[in-house]
XYZ file of C-alpha atoms in Angstrom:
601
model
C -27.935 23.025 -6.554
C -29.346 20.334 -5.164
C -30.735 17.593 -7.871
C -29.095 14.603 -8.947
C -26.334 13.669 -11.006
C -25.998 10.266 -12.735
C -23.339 8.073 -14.209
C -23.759 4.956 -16.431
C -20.488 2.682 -17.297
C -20.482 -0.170 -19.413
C -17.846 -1.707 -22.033
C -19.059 -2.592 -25.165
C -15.353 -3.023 -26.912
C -13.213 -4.981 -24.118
C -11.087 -5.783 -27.261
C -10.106 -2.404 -27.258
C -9.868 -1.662 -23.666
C -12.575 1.343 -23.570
C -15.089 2.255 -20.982
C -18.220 3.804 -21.930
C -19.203 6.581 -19.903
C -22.036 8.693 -20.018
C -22.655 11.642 -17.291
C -26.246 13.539 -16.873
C -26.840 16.245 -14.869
C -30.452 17.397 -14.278
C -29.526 20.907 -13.349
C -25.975 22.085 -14.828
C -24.764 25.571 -13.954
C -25.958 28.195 -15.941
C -22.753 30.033 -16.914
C -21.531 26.627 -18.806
C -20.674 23.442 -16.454
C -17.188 22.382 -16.176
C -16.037 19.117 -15.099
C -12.581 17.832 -14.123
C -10.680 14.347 -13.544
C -8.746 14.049 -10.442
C -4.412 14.622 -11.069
C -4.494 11.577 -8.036
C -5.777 8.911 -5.998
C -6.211 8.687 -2.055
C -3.492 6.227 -0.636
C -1.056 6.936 -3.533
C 0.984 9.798 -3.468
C 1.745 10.686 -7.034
C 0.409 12.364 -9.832
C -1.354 10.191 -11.856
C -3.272 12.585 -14.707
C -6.000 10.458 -15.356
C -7.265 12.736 -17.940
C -4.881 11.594 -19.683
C -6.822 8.389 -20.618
C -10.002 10.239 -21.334
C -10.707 9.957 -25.099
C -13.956 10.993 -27.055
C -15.541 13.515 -24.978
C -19.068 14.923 -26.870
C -21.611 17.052 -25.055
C -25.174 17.690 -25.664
C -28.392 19.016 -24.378
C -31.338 17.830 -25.819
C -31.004 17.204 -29.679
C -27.724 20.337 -29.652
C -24.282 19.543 -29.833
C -22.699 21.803 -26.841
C -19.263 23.271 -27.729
C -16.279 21.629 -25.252
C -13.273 23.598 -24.221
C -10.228 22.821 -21.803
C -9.602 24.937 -19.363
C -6.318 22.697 -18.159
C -4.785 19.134 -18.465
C -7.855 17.764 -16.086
C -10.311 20.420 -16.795
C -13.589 20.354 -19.343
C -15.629 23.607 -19.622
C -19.057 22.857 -21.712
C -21.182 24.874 -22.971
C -24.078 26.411 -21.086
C -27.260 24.542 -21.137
C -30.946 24.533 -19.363
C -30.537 21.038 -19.033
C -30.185 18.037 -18.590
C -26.835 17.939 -20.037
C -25.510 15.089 -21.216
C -21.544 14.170 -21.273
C -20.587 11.015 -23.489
C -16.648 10.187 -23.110
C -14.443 6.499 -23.443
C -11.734 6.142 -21.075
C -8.761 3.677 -22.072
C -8.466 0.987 -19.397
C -5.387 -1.089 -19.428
C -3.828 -0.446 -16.387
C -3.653 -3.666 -14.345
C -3.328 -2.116 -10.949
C -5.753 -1.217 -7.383
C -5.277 2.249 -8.421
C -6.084 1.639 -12.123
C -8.999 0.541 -14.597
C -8.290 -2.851 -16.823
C -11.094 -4.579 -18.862
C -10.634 -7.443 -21.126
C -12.860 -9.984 -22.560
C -12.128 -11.894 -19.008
C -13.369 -9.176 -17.071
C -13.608 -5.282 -16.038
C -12.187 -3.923 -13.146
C -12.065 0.343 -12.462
C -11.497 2.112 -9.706
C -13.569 5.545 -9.820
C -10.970 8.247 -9.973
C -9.985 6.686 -13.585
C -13.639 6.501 -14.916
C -15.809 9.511 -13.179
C -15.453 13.091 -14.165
C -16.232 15.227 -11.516
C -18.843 17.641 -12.087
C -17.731 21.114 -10.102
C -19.797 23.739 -8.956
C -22.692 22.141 -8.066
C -23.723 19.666 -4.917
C -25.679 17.124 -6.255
C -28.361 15.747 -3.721
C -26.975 12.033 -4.488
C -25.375 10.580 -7.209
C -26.844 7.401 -9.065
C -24.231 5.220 -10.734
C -25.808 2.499 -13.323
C -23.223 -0.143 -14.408
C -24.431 -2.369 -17.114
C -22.767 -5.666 -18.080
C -20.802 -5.681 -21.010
C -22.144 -6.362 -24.023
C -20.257 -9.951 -25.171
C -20.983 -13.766 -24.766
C -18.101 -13.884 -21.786
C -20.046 -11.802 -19.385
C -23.306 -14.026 -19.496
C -22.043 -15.330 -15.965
C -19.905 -12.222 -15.028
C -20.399 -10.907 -11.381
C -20.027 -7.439 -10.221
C -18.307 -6.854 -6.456
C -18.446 -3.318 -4.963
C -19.090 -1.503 -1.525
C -20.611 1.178 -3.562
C -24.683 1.049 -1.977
C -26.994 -0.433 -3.987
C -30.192 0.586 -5.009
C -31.435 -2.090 -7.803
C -29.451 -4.630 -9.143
C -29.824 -8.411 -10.373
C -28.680 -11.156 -8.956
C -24.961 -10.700 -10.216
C -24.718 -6.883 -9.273
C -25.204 -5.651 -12.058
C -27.529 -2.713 -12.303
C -28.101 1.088 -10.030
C -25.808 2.010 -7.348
C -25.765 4.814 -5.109
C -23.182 7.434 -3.673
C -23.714 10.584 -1.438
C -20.819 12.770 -3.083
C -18.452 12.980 -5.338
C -16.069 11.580 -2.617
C -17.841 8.733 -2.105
C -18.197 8.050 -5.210
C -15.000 7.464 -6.404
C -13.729 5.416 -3.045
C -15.879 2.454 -4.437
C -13.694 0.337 -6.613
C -15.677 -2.497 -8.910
C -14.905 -5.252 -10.408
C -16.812 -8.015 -12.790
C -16.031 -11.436 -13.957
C -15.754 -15.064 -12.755
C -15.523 -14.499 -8.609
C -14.809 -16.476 -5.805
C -17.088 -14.518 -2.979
C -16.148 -15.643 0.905
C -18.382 -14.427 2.821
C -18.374 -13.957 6.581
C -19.010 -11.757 9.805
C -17.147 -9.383 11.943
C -19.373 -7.604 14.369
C -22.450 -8.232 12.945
C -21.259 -6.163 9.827
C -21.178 -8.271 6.307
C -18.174 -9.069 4.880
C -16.851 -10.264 1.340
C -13.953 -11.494 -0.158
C -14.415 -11.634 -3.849
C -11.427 -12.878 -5.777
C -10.910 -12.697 -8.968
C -8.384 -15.583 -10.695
C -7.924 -18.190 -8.379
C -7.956 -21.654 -8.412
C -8.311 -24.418 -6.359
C -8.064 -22.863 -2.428
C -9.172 -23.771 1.379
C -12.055 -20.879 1.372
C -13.054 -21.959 5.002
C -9.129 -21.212 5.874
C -9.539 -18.027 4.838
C -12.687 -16.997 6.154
C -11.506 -18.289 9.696
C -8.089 -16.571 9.302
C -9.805 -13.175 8.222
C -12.277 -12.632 10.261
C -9.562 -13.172 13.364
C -7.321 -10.263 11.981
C -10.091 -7.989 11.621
C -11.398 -9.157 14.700
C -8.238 -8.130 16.558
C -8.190 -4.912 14.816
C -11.829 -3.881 15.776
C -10.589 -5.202 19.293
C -8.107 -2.114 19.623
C -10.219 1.010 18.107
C -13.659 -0.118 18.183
C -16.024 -0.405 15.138
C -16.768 2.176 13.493
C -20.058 3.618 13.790
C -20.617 3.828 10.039
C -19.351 0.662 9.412
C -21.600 -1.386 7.647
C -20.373 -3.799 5.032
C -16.596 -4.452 4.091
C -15.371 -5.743 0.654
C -12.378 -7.197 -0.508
C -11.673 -7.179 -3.811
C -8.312 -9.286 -4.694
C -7.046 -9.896 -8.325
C -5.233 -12.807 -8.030
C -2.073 -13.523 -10.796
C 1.294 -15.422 -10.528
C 3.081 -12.893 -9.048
C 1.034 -10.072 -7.786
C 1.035 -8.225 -4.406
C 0.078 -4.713 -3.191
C -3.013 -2.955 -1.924
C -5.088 0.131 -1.881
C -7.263 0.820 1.051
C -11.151 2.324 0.731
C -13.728 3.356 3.268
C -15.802 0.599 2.592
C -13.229 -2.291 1.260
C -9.757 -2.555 -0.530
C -8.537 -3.583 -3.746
C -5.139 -6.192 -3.709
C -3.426 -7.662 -5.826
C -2.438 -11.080 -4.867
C -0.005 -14.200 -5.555
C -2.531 -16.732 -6.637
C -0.214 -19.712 -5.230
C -0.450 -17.551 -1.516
C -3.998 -18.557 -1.265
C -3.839 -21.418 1.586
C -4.675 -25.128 0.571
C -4.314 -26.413 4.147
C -7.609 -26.052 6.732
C -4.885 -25.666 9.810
C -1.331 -25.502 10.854
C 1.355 -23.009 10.489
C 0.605 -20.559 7.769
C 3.124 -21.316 4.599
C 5.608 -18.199 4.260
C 3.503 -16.910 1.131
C -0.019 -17.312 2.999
C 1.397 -15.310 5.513
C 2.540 -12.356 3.512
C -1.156 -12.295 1.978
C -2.528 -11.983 5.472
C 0.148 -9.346 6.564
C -1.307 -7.761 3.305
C -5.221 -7.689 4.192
C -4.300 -7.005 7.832
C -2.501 -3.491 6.397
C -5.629 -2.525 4.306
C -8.087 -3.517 6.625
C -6.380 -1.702 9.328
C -6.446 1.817 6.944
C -10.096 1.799 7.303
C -9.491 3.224 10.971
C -6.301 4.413 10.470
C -5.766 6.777 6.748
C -10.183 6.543 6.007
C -11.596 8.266 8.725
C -8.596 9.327 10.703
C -5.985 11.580 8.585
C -3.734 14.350 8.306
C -5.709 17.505 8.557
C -4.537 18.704 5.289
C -6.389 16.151 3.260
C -9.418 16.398 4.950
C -11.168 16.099 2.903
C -8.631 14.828 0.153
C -8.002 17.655 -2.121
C -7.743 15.921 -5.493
C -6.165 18.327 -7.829
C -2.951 18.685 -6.929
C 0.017 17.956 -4.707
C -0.497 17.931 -0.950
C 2.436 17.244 1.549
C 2.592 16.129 5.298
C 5.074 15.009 7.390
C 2.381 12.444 8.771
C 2.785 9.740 6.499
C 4.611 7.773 8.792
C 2.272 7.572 11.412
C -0.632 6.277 8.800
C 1.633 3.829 6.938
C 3.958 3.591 9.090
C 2.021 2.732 12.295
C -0.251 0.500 10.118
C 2.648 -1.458 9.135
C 3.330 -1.908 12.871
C 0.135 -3.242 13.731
C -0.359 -5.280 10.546
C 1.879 -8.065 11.759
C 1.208 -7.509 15.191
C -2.875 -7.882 14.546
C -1.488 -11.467 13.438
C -0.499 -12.480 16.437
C -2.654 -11.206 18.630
C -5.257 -12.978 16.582
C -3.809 -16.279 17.083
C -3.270 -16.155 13.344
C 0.671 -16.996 13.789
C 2.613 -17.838 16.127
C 5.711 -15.838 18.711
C 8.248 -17.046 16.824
C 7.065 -16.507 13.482
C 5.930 -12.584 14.098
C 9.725 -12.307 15.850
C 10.949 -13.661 12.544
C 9.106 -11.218 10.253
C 9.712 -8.306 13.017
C 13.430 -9.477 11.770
C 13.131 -9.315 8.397
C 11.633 -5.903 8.551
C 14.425 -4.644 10.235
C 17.118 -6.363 8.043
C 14.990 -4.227 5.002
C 15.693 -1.149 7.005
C 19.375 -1.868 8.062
C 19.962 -2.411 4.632
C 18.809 0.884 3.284
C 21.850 3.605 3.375
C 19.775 6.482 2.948
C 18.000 6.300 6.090
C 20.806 8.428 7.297
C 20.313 10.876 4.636
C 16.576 11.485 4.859
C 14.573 11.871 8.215
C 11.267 10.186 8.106
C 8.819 13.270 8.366
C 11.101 14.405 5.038
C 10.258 10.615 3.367
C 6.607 11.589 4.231
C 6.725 14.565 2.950
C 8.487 14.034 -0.059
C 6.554 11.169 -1.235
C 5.130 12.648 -4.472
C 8.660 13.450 -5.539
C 10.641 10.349 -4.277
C 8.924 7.365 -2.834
C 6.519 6.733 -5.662
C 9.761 8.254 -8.335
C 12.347 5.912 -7.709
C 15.388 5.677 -8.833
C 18.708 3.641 -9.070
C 20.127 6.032 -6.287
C 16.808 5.852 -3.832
C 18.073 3.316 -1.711
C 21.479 5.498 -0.964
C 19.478 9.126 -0.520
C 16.163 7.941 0.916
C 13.818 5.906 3.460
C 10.608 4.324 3.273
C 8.281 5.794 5.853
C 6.048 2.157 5.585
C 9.258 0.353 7.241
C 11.625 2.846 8.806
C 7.739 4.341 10.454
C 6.585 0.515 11.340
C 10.202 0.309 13.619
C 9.883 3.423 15.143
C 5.967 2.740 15.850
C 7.483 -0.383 17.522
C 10.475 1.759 19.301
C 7.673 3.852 20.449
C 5.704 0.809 21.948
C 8.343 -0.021 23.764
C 9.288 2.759 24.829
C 5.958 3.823 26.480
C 5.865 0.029 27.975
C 9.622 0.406 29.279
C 8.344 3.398 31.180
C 6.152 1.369 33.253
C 2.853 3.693 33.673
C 0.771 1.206 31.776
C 0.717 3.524 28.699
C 1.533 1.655 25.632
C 1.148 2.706 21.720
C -2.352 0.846 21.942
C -3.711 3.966 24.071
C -2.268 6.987 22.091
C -3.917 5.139 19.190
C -7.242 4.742 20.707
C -7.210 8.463 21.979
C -6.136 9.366 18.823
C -9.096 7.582 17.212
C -11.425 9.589 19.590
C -10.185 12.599 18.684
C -9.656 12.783 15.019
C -11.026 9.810 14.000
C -14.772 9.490 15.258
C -14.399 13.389 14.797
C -13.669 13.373 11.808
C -11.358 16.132 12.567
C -7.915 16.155 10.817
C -4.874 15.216 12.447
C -3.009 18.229 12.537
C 1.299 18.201 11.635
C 2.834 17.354 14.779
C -1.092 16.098 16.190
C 0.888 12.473 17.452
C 3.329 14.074 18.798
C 1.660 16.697 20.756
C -0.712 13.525 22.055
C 1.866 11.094 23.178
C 3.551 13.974 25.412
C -0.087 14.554 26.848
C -0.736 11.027 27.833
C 2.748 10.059 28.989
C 2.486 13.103 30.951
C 6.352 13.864 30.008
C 8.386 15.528 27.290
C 8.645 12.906 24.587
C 10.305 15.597 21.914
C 13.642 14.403 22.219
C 12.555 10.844 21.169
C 10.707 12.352 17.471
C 13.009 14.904 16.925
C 16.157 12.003 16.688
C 13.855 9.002 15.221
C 11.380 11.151 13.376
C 12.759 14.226 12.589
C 16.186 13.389 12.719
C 18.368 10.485 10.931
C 19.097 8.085 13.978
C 18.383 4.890 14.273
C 15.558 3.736 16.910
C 17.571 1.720 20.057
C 15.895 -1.302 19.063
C 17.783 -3.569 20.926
C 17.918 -2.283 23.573
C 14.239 -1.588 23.880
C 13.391 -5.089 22.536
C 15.717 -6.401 25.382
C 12.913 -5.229 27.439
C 10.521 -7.904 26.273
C 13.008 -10.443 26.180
C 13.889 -10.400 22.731
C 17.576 -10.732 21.842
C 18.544 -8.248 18.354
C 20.973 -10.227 16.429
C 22.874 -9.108 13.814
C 24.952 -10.968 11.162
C 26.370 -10.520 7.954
C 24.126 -11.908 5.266
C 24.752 -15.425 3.455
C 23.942 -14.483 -0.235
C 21.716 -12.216 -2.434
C 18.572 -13.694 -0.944
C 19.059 -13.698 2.593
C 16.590 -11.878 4.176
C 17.371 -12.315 7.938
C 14.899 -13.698 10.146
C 16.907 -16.739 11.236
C 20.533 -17.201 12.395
C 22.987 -18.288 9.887
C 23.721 -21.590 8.509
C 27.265 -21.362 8.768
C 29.865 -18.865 10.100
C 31.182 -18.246 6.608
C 30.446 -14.561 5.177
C 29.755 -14.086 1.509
C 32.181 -12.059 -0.671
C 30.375 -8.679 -0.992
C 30.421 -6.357 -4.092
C 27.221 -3.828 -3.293
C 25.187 -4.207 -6.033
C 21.500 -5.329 -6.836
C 21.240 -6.868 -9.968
C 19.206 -8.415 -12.744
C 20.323 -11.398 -14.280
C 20.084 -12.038 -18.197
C 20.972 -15.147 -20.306
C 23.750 -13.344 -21.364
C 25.023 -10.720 -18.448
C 24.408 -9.378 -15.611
C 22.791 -5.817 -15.218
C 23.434 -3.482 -12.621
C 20.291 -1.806 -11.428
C 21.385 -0.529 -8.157
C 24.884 0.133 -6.398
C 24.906 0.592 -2.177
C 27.046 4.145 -1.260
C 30.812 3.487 0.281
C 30.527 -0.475 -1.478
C 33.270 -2.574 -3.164
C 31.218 -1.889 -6.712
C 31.424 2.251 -6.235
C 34.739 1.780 -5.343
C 35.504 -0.172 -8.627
C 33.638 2.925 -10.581
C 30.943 0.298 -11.379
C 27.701 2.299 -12.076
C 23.603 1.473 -12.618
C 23.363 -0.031 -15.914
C 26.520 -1.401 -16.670
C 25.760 -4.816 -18.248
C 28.748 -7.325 -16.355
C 29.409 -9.978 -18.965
C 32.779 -11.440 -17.441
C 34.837 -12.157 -14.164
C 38.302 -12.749 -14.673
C 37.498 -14.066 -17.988
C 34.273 -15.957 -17.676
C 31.081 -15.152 -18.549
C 28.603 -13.993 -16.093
C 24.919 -14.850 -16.254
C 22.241 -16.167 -14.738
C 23.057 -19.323 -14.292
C 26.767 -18.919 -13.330
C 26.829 -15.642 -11.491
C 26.219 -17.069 -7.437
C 29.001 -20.085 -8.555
C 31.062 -17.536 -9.462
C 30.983 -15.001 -6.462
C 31.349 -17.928 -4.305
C 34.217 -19.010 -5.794
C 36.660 -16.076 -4.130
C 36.860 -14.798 -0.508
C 37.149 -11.430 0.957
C 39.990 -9.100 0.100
C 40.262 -10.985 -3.352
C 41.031 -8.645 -6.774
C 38.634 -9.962 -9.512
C 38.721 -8.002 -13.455
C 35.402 -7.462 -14.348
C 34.105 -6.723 -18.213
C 30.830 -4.878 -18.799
C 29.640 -2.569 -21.364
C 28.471 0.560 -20.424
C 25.889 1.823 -22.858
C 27.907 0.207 -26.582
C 31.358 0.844 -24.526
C 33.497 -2.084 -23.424
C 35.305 -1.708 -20.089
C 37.087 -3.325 -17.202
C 37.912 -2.519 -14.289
C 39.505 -4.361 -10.691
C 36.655 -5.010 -7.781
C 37.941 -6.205 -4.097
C 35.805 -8.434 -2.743
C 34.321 -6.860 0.488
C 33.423 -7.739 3.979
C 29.509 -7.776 3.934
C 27.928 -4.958 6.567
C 26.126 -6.758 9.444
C 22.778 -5.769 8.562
C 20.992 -8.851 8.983
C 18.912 -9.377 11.932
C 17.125 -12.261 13.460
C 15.132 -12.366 16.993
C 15.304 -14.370 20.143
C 13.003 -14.826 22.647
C 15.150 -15.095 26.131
C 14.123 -17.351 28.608
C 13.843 -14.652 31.598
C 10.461 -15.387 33.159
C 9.933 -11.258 34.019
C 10.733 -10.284 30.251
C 8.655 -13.459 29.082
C 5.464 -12.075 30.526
C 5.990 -8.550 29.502
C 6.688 -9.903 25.983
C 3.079 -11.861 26.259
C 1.518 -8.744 27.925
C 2.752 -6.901 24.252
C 1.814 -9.856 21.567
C -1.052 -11.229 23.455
C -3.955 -8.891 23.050
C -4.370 -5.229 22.726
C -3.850 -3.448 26.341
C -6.918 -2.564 28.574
């Protein structure tokens, strides 16, 4: 069927954290119309169940109550009807996430899997979305940010939207409240920044640093023919970070002290990790949007679907995020070198990425990325930063060749082909495309880095460019790499992440083959002594300092209500902390500009 479908939201009770929702179709289907709420979101691979927040659903057509059955957990079936039929339901919205829906009297923020039931068996010409402003003092001055089309709306948003499909429909995140908007330009195409909780911030910095990353980004694939408007919506809080990526825009959640204060100079470590951030989602609308695996094309949204190509769409994008930086003039050589280190230091420190290939992290990802555990560091891989080092490995490995084929060409070919194509990637699609255009077998190098467990020969590909890999033992619990060490001294090493109380210290994580799972130390034992003193917060990096490697320490914890000790050696720390530098070589100097100065020809 063909006619129209419409959706209004509103929240009338932000105390109480409910949506409003009311869906009529013109023309339901005549054996009884069922609708269903998607198990999952695009860009997060896990089942969510958002029918599971669903509460209230009534039916009618005309003045008659229709009779509503379930068919499954996500899965209405109402009652046939001539039409129009008429859906009323409240969805609970206190998830303060990208991939959630949160409304409060401060504002309301959803993102359309959580809110819209999707209405099967029919193909509604368009779909009109009205979204009203809620119904309390606060929202007088509310505004409403969205890359959902409009059709009528006042001059804070509020009012009719637009989408072609159900697809579209729900890729449209919105939020409403008090808004910083930045607007600015990228190839003639609109863009916005709307934030949401900031304070006082350099908005022209931002602007100017934006518009350079997506610049450099549109400078390597091209701009999307369909392209036309991009929003950012950002939610910013004391602590927050993470992103979800959309056709037209992305939801992030930002550290509101990351926001830059300064109009120039070197970007602060925290400003840069927020522009690493929006250079990641805006670099998804190529690279995940409109150029995917084959098997979610288009994204099937009712169950699990697995791919080994995870890695190439988060992991490549976490290549180029940084890299886009650069390019862009945005930071400098030595301060993408530094957070190339770090992101290997993450890596090196991860024991399980000689447990789990990263085609088998992709593919597992509804099972054991997004389900971690105290173990996942030991028995698994991220393929975001294990894929972003062997997208660089790659690089460099085309570049060593010396044909003039770098990673920037398989990605633009790859763009042509399954990207303006629309065309899904198929399982080994990168693979199969890199051996093309190098015009030589490249299996061996994806069976051991992708397929296989081995680490990527970083330095000695990096040693190409000029780049010297480093690696040192790390300093203390927050050494991160990036820079040598201050001293020579190594820190005792026990293995263990931790999370320190007033009163102990609790174990939430202990590293295979370490001093701590040597000691029979597990995750959740509660330390609360070392040779006698008490361990907490405040004394527990004196104390560790205090002895030297080889050392026998007695340490007291409780597991569960059970008071034990047991003897811990103090260990020699694993060198797995890396910093870069740049060599002096004038031949290796140029190649390195030829690969941070601009995309290649």
């Amino acid at each position: 069927m063909s006619l129209p479908i419409a959706y209004s939201v509103a929240c009338h009770r932000p105390s109480a954290h409910l949506l409003d929702v009311t869906l009529t179709i013109e023309a339901p289907n005549k054996d009884g119309q069922r609708l269903r709420m998607p198990a999952w979101i695009p860009g997060s691979y896990m089942i969510r169940d958002y029918a599971r927040h669903v509460v209230r659903l009534s039916a009618s057509c005309g003045n008659d109550a229709l009779d509503v059955q379930r068919d499954d957990k996500s899965t209405w079936r109402i009652a046939p009807c001539d039409g129009p039929l008429q859906v009323r339901y409240q969805v609970y919205a206190w998830d303060e996430s990208v991939r959630g829906a949160h409304v409060a009297n401060t504002h309301m923020y959803f993102n359309g899997p959580c809110v819209f039931l999707e209405a099967l068996d029919i193909a509604p010409a368009h779909i009109a979305v009205e979204i009203r402003r809620p119904d309390i003092p606060e929202a007088a001055a509310w505004q409403l940010a969205t890359s959902m089309r409009p059709r009528a709306v006042d001059a804070n948003g509020f009012g009719h939207y637009q989408a072609d499909d159900y697809q579209d429909l729900i890729d449209h995140p919105v939020d409403c409240g008090a808004l910083d908007d930045v607007a600015f330009v990228v190839r003639d195409i609109p863009h916005r920044f709307c934030i949401r909780g900031a304070r006082e911030f350099s908005r022209e910095r931002l602007r100017q640093d934006v518009t350079k990353i997506a610049e450099a980004h549109h400078d390597l694939l091209g701009t999307p023919v369909d392209l036309d408007r991009y929003v950012f919506l950002a939610t910013a809080t004391a602590n927050g970070y993470g992103g979800l990526e959309h056709l037209y825009g992305s939801s992030l959640a930002i550290t509101r002290s990351a926001l830059p204060t300064d109009e120039a100079g070197p970007p602060e470590d925290a400003y840069r990790t927020l522009l690493g951030l929006i250079s990641h989602e805006y670099f998804h609308l190529w690279n995940v949007k409109r150029m995917r695996p084959a098997v979610l094309t288009p994204y099937p949204l009712e169950a699990e679907v697995h791919t080994g190509l995870l890695w190439v769409f988060e992991g490549i994008t976490s290549y180029y995020d940084d890299l886009a930086m650069v390019r862009a003039g945005v930071i400098d050589e030595a301060s993408y070198l530094e957070l190339l280190s770090k992101q290997i230091t993450r890596v090196w420190r991860v024991p399980g990425r000689a447990v789990q290939s990263l085609a088998d992290s992709s593919f597992d990802a509804w099972t054991k990325l997004y389900k971690r555990n105290e173990n996942s560091p030991n028995a698994t891989v991220s393929y975001y930063t294990k894929g972003s080092l062997v997208a660089l490995a790659l690089d460099l490995e085309l570049r060593r060749a010396g044909n003039g084929l770098t990673l920037d060409h398989v990605m633009r070919e790859a763009w042509k082909r399954y990207g303006e194509t629309g065309t899904g990637m198929p399982e080994r699609g990168l693979e199969a495309l890199v051996g093309e255009l190098a015009d030589d077998d490249m299996s061996e190098f994806f069976e051991r880095y992708v397929h296989g467990t081995e680490d990527p020969p970083l330095q000695e590909l990096l040693a190409t460019m000029g780049v010297d890999m480093n690696l040192r033992q790390q300093s203390g619990a927050s050494d991160m790499g990036g820079k040598a060490a201050d001293n020579d001294a190594a820190a005792p090493w026990l293995g263990v992440t931790a999370a320190k109380g007033a009163d102990s210290i609790s174990i939430t994580g202990i590293v295979s083959f370490s001093p701590a799972e040597s000691a029979g130390l597990s995750a959740g034992d509660q330390l609360i002594a070392l040779d006698g003193l008490k361990l907490h917060a405040g004394s527990w990096d004196t104390l560790i300092k205090s002895y030297t490697i080889g050392d026998r320490a007695r340490v007291s914890y409780f597991r569960g209500d059970v008071l034990a000790e047991t003897d811990i050696v103090f260990g020699d720390a694993p060198a797995d902390t890396c910093y870069l530098t740049p060599s002096a070589d004038p031949l290796t100097a140029r190649r390195r500009q030829r690969w941070l100065a601009a995309p290649a020809d």
